[in-house]
PDB file of C-alpha atoms and ligand atoms in Angstrom:
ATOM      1  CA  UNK A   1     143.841-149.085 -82.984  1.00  0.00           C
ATOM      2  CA  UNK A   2     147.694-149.566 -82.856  1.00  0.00           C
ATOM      3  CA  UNK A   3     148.887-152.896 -85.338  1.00  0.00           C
ATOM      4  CA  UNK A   4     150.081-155.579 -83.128  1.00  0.00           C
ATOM      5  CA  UNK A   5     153.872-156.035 -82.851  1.00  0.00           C
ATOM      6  CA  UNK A   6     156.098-158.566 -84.041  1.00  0.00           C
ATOM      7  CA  UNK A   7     157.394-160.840 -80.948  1.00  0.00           C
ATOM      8  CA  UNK A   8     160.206-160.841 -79.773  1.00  0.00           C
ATOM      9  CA  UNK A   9     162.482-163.364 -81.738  1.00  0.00           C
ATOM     10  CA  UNK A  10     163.767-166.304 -80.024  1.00  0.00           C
ATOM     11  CA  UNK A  11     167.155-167.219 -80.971  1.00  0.00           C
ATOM     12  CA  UNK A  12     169.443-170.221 -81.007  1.00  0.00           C
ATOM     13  CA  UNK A  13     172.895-168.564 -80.006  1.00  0.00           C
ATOM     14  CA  UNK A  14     173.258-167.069 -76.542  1.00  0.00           C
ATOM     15  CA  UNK A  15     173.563-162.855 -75.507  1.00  0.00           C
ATOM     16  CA  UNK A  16     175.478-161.592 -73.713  1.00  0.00           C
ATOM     17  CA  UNK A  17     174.256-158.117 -72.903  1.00  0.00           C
ATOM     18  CA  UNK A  18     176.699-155.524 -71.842  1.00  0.00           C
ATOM     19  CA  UNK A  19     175.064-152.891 -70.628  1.00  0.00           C
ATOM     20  CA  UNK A  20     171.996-152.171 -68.669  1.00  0.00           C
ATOM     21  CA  UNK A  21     170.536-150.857 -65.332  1.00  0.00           C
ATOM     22  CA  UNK A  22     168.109-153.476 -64.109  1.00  0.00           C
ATOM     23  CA  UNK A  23     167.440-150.765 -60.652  1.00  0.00           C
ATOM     24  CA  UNK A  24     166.183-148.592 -62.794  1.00  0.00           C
ATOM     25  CA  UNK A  25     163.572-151.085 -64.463  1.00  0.00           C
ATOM     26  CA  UNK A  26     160.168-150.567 -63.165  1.00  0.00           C
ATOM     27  CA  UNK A  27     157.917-152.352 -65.733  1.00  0.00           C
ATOM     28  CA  UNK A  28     157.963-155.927 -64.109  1.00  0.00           C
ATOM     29  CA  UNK A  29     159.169-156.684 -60.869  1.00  0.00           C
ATOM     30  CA  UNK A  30     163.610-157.809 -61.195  1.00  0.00           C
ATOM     31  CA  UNK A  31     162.608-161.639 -60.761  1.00  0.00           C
ATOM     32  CA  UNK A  32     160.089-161.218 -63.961  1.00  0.00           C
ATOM     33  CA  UNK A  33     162.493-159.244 -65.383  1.00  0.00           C
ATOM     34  CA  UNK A  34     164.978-161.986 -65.553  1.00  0.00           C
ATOM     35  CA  UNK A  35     162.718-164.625 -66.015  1.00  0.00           C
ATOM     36  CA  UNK A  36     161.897-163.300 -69.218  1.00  0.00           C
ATOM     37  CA  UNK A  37     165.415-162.900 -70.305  1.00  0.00           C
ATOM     38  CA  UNK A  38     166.502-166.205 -69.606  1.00  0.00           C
ATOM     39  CA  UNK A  39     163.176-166.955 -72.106  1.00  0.00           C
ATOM     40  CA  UNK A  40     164.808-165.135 -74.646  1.00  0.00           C
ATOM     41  CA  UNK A  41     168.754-166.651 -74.488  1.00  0.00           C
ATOM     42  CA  UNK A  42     170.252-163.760 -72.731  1.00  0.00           C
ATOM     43  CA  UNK A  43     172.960-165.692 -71.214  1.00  0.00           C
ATOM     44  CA  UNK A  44     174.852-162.926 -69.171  1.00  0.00           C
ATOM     45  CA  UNK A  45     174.037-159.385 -67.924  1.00  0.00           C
ATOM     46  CA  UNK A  46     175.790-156.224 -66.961  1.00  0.00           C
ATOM     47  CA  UNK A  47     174.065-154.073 -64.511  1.00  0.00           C
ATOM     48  CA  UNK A  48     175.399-150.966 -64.672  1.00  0.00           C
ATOM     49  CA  UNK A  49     176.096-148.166 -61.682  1.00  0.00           C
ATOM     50  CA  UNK A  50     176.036-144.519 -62.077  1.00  0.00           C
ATOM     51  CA  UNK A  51     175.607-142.513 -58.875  1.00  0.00           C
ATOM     52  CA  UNK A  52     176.861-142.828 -55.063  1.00  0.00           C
ATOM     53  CA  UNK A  53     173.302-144.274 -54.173  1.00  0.00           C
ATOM     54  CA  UNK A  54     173.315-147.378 -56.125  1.00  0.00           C
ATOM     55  CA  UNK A  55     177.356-149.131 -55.873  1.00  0.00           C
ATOM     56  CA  UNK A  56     175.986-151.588 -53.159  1.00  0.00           C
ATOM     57  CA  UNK A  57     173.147-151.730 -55.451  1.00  0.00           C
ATOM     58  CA  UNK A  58     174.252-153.330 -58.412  1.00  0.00           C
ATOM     59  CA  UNK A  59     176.406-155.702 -56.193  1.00  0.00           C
ATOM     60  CA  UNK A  60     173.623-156.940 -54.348  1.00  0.00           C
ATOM     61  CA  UNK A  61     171.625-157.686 -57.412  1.00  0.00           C
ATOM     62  CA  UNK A  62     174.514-159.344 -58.903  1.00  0.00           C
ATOM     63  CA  UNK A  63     175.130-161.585 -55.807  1.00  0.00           C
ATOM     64  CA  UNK A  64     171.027-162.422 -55.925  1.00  0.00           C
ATOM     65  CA  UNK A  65     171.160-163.348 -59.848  1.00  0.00           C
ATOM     66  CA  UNK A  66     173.731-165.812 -61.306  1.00  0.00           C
ATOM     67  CA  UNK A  67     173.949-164.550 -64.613  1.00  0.00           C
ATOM     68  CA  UNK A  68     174.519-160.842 -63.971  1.00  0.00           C
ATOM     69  CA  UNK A  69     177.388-158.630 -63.295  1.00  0.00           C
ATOM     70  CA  UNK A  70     178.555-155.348 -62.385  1.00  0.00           C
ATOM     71  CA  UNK A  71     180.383-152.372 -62.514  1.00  0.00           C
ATOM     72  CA  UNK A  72     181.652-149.550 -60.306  1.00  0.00           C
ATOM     73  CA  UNK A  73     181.573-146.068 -61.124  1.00  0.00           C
ATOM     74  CA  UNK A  74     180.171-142.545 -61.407  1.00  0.00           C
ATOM     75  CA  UNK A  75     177.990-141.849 -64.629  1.00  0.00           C
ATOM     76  CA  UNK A  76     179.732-137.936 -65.950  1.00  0.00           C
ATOM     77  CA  UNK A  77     175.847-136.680 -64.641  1.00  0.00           C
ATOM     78  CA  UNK A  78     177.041-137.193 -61.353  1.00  0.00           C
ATOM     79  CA  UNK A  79     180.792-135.843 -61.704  1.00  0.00           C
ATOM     80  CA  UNK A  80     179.615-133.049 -59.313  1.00  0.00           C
ATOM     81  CA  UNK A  81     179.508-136.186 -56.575  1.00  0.00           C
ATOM     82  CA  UNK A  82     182.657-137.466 -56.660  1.00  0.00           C
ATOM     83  CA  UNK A  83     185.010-136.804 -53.623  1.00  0.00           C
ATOM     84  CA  UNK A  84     187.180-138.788 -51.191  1.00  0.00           C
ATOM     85  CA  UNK A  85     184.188-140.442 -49.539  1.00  0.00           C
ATOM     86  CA  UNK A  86     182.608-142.133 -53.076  1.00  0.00           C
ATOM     87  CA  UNK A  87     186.330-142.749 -54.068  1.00  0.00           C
ATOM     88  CA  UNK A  88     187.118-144.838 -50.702  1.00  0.00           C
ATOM     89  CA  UNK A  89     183.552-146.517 -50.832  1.00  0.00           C
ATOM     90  CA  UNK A  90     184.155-147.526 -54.693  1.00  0.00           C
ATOM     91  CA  UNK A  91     187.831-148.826 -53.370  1.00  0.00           C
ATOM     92  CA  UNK A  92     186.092-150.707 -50.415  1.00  0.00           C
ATOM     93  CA  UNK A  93     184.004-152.345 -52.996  1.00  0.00           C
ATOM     94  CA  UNK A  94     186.957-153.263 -55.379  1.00  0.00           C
ATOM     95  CA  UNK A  95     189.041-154.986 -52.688  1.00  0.00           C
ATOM     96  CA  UNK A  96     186.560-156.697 -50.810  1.00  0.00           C
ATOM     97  CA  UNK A  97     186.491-160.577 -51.954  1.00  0.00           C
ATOM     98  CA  UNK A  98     183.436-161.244 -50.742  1.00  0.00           C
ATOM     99  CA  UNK A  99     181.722-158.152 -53.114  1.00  0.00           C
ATOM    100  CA  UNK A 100     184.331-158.271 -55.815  1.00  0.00           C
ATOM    101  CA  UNK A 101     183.702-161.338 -57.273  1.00  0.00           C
ATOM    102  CA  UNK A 102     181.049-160.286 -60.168  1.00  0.00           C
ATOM    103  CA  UNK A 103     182.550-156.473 -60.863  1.00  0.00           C
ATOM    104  CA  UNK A 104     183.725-157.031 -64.502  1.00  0.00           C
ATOM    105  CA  UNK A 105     184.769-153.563 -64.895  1.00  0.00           C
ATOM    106  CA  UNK A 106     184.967-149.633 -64.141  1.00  0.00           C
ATOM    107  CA  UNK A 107     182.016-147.625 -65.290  1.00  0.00           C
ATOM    108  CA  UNK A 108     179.970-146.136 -66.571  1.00  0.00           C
ATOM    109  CA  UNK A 109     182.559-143.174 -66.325  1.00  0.00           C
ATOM    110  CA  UNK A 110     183.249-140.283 -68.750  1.00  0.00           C
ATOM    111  CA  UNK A 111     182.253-136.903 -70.356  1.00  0.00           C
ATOM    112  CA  UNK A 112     178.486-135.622 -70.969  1.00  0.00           C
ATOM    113  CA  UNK A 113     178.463-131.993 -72.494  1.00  0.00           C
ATOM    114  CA  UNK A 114     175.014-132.337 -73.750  1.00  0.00           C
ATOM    115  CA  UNK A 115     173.120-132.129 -70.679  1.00  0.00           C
ATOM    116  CA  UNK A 116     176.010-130.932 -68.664  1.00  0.00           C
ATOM    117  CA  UNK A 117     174.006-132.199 -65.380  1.00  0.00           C
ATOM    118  CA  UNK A 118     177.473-131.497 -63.267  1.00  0.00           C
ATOM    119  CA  UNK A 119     180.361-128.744 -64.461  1.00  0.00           C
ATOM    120  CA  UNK A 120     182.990-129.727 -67.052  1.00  0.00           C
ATOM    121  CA  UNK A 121     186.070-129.505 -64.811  1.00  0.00           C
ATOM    122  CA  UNK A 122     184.244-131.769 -62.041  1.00  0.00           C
ATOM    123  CA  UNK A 123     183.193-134.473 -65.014  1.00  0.00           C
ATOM    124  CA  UNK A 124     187.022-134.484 -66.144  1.00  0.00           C
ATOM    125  CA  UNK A 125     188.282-134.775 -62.745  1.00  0.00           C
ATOM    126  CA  UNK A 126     186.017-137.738 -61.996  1.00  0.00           C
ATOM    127  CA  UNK A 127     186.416-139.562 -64.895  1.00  0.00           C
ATOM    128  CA  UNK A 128     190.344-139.198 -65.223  1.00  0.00           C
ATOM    129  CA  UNK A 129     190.428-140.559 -61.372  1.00  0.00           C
ATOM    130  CA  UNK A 130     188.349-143.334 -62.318  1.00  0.00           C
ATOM    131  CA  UNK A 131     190.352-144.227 -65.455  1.00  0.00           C
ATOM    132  CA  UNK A 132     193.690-144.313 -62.851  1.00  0.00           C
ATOM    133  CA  UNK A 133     191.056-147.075 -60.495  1.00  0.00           C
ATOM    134  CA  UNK A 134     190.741-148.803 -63.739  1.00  0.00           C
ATOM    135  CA  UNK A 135     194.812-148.641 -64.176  1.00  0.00           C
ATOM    136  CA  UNK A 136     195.339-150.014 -60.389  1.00  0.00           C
ATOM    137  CA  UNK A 137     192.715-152.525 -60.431  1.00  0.00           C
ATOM    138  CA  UNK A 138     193.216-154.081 -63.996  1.00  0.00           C
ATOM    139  CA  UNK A 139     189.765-153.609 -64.954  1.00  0.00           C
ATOM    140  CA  UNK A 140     188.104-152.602 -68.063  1.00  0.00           C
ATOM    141  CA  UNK A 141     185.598-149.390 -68.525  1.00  0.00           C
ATOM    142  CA  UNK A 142     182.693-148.334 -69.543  1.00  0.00           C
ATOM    143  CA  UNK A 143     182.739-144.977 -70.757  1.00  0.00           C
ATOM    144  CA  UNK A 144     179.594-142.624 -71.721  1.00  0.00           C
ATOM    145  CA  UNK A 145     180.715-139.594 -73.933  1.00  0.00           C
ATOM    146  CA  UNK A 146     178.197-137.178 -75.514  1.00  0.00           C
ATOM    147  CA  UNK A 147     179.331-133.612 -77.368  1.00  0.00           C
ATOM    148  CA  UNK A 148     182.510-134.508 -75.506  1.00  0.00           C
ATOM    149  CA  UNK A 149     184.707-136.248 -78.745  1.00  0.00           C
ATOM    150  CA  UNK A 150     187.808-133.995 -77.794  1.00  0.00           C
ATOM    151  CA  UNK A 151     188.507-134.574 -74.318  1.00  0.00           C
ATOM    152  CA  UNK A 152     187.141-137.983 -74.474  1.00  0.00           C
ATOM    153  CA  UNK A 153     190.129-138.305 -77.078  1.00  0.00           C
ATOM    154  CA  UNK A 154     192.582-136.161 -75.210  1.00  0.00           C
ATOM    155  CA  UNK A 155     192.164-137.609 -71.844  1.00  0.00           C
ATOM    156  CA  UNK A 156     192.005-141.667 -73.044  1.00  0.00           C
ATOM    157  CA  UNK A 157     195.294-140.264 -74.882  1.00  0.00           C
ATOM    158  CA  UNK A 158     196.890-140.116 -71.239  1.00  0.00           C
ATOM    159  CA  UNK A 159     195.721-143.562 -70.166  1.00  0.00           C
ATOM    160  CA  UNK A 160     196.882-145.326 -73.869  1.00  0.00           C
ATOM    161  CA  UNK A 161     199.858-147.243 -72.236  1.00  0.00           C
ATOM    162  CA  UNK A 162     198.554-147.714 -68.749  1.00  0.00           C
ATOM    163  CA  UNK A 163     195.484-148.839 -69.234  1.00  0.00           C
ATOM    164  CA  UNK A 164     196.192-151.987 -70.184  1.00  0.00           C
ATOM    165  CA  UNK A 165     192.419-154.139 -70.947  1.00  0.00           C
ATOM    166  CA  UNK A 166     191.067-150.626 -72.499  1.00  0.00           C
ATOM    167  CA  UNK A 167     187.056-150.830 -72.629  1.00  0.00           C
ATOM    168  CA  UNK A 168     183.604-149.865 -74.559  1.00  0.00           C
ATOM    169  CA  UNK A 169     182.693-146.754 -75.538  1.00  0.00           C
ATOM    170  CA  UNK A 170     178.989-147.644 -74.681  1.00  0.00           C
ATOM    171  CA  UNK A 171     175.997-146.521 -76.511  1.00  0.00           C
ATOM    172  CA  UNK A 172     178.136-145.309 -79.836  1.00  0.00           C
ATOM    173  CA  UNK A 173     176.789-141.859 -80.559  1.00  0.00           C
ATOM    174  CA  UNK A 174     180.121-140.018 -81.146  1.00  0.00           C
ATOM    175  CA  UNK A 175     181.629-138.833 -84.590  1.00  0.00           C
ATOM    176  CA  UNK A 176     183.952-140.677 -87.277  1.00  0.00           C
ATOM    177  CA  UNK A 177     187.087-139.279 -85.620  1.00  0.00           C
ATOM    178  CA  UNK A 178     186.326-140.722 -81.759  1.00  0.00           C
ATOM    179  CA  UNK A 179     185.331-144.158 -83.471  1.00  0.00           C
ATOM    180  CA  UNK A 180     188.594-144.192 -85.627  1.00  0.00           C
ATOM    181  CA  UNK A 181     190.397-143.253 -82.506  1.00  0.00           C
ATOM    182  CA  UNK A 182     188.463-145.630 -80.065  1.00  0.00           C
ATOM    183  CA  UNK A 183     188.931-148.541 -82.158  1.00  0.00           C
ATOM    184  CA  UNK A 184     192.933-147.734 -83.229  1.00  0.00           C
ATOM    185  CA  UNK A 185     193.624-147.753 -79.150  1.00  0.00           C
ATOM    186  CA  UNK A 186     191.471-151.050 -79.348  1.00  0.00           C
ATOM    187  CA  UNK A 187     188.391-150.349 -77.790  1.00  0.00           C
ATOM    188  CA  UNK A 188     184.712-152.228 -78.171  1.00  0.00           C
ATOM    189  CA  UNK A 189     181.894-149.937 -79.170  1.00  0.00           C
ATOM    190  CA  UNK A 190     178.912-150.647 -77.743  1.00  0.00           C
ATOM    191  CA  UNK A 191     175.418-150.228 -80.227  1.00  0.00           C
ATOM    192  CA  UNK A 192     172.040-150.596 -78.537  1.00  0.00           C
ATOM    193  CA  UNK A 193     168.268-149.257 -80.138  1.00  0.00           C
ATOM    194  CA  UNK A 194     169.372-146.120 -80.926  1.00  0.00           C
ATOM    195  CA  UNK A 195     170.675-147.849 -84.353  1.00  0.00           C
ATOM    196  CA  UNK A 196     166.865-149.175 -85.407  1.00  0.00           C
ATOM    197  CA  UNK A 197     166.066-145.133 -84.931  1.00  0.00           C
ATOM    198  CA  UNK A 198     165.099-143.262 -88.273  1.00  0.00           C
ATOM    199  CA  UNK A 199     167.213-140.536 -87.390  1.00  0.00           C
ATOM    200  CA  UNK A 200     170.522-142.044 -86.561  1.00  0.00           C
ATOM    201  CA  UNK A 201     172.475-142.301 -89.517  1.00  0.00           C
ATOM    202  CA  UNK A 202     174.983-141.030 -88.122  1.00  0.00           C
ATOM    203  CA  UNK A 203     174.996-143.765 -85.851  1.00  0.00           C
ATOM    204  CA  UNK A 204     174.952-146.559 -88.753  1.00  0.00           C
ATOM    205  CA  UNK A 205     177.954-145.285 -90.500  1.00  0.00           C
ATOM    206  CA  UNK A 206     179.866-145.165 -87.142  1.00  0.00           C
ATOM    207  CA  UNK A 207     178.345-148.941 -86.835  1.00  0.00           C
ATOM    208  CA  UNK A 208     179.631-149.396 -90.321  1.00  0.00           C
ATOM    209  CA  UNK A 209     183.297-149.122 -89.921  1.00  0.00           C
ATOM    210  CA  UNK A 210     183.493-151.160 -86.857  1.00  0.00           C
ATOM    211  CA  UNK A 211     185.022-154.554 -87.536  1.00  0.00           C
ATOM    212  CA  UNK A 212     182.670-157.073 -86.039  1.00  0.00           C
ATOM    213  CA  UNK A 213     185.601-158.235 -83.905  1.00  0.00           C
ATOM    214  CA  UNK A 214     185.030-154.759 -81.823  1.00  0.00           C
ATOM    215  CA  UNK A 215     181.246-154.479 -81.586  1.00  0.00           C
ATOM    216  CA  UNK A 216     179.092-155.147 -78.393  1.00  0.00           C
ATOM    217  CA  UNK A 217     175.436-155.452 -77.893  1.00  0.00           C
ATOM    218  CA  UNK A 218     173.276-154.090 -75.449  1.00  0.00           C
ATOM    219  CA  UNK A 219     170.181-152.022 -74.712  1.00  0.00           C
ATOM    220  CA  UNK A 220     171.345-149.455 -71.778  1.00  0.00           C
ATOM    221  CA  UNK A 221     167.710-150.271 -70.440  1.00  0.00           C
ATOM    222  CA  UNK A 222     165.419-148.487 -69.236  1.00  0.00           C
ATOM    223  CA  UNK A 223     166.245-146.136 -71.901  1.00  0.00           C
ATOM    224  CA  UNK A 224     166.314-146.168 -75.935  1.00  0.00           C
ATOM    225  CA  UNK A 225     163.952-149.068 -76.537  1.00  0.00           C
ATOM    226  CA  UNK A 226     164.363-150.429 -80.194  1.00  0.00           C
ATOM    227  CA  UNK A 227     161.784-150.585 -82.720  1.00  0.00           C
ATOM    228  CA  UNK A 228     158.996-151.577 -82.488  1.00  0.00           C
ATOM    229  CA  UNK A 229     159.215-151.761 -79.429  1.00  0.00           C
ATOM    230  CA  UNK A 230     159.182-147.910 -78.867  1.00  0.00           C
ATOM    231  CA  UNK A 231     157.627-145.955 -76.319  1.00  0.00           C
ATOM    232  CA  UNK A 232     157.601-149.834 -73.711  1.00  0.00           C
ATOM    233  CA  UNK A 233     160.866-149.450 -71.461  1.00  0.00           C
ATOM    234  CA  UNK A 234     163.282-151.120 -72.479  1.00  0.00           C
ATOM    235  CA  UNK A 235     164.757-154.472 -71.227  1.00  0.00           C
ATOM    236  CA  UNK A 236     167.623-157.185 -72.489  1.00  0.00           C
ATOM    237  CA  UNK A 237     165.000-159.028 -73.829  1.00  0.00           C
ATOM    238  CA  UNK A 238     164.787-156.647 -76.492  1.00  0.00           C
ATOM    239  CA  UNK A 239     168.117-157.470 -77.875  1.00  0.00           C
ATOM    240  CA  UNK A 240     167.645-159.839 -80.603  1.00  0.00           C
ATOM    241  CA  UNK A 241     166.043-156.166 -82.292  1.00  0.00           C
ATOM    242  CA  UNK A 242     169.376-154.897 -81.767  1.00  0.00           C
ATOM    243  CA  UNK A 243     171.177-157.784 -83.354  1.00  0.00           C
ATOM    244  CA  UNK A 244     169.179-158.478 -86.250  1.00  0.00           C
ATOM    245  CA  UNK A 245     169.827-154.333 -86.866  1.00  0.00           C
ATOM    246  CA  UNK A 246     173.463-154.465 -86.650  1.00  0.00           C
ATOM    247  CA  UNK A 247     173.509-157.614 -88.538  1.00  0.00           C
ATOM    248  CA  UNK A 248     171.473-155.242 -91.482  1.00  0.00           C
ATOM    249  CA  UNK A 249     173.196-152.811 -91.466  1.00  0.00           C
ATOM    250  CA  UNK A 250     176.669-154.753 -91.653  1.00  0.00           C
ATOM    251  CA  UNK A 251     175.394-156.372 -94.451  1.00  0.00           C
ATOM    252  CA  UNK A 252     176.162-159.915 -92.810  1.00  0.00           C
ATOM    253  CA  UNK A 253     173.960-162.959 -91.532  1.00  0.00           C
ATOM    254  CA  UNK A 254     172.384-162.477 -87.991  1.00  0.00           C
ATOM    255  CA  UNK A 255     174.773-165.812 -86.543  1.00  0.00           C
ATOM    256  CA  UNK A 256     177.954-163.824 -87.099  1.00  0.00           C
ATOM    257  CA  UNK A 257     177.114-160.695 -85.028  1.00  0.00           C
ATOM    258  CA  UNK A 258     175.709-163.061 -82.639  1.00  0.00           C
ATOM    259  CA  UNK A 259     178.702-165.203 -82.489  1.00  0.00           C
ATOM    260  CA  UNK A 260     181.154-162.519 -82.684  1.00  0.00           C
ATOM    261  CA  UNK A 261     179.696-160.091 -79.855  1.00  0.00           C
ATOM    262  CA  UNK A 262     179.297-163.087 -77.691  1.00  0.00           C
ATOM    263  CA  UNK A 263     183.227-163.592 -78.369  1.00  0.00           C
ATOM    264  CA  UNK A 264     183.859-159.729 -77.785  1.00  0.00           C
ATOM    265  CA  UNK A 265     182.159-159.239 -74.674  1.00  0.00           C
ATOM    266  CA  UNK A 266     183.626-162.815 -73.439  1.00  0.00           C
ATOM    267  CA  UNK A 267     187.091-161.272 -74.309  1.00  0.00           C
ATOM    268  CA  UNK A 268     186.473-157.877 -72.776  1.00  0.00           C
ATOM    269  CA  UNK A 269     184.897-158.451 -69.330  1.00  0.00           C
ATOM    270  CA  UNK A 270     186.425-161.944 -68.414  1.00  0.00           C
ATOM    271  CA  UNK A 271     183.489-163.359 -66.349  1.00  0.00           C
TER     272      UNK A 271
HETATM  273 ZN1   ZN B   1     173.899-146.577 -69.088  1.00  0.00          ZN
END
């Protein structure tokens, strides 16, 4: 017989959670979904995009819900996928006023040498086109980098003066020397459930020397589902796991990371 888990704390200050992919949420239908995080004070959403099949997606679901957003992009997985027809459909998106209203940035783009789903020359060729999007449409991004800290480095090295509102490295997993470098160039890193894991240390001390003035929450649901939590799928509603974490871990009360992610992400994405 499994113990019973702690609920899900309800706190005072609002969320604002930066990164997530409500299509891919399958445990509750998207109205219960978001009915539960309004419950729990999540006061804005990011849905995230990631392949050809789901940039009308996220738009739609941002136009049905009033407190989520979007993005526009190709996750690295899909680098393989990019050509001129996703790059003029992702344009078409971006200038159209009556879909552009709730994209808040460019993402999630980047490098992913773990699972290398798509080849390495495709992956840097799609995200360095999508950083130049990001250049000509004044827009933030959302990058995903795994066993990819060199490139990462020497391609956002290219972009340092053009890209003018930088971004988040989302779902901080990288070494000391792509935080350092993130954070110098004046990027957000963005910490989600894999910090409450046992095994990510390396994680924490990443967390550690990130000024609170650069860190962002969110849970990159479905996936990575805090303690205790672990083995559900994930949601936003899970947050306040995150935040009391970070706030640990930083040594500081829970109302400052609260207060000053709510600030960051306010300052990043400009809702
Ligand atoms: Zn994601």
């Amino acid at each position: 017989m499994s113990k019973k888990k702690r609920d899900i704390p309800i706190l005072d200050l609002p969320i604002i959670e930066t990164h997530f992919h409500l299509d891919m949420l399958k445990s509750m239908t998207r109205d219960e979904i978001v009915e539960k995080t309004r419950l729990h004070h999540i006061e804005k959403m990011i849905t995230i995009s990631t392949n050809p099949n789901n940039l009308d997606e996220v738009i739609a679901i941002a136009e049905k819900y009033p407190e989520i957003y979007c993005t526009q992009g190709l996750h690295p997985h899909e680098g393989k996928e990019w050509n001129d027809d996703v790059r003029a459909h992702v344009l078409k998106n971006l200038n159209d006023i009556s879909k552009n209203k709730k994209i808040v940035a460019v993402g999630e783009i980047g490098l992913d040498f773990y699972y290398s789903k798509s080849p390495r020359d495709e992956q840097l060729k799609a995200f360095e086109e999508q950083l130049q999007i990001a250049v000509d449409h004044n827009l933030p991004v959302v990058i995903h980098s795994r066993d990819a800290d060199e490139d990462t480095i020497a391609i956002l090295k290219n972009f340092s003066t053009t890209l003018k509102r930088k971004g988040v490295i989302h779902s901080f997993t990288s070494g000391l020397e792509l935080a350092h470098f993130a954070l110098c160039e004046n990027f957000y890193l963005g910490f989600n459930g894999i910090i409450t894991f046992k095994n990510a240390e390396n994680v924490r001390d990443a967390l550690k020397i990130t000024p609170l003035e650069k860190i962002l929450l969110e849970t990159d649901s479905p996936f990575l589902t805090p303690d205790p939590y672990r083995g559900f799928e994930n949601a936003p509603y899970y947050l306040p796991f995150v935040a009391e974490k970070i706030a640990e871990v930083k040594e500081v009360e829970l109302e400052t990371i609260l207060k000053h992610a709510y600030r960051n992400s306010l300052d990043l994405f400009k809702f």
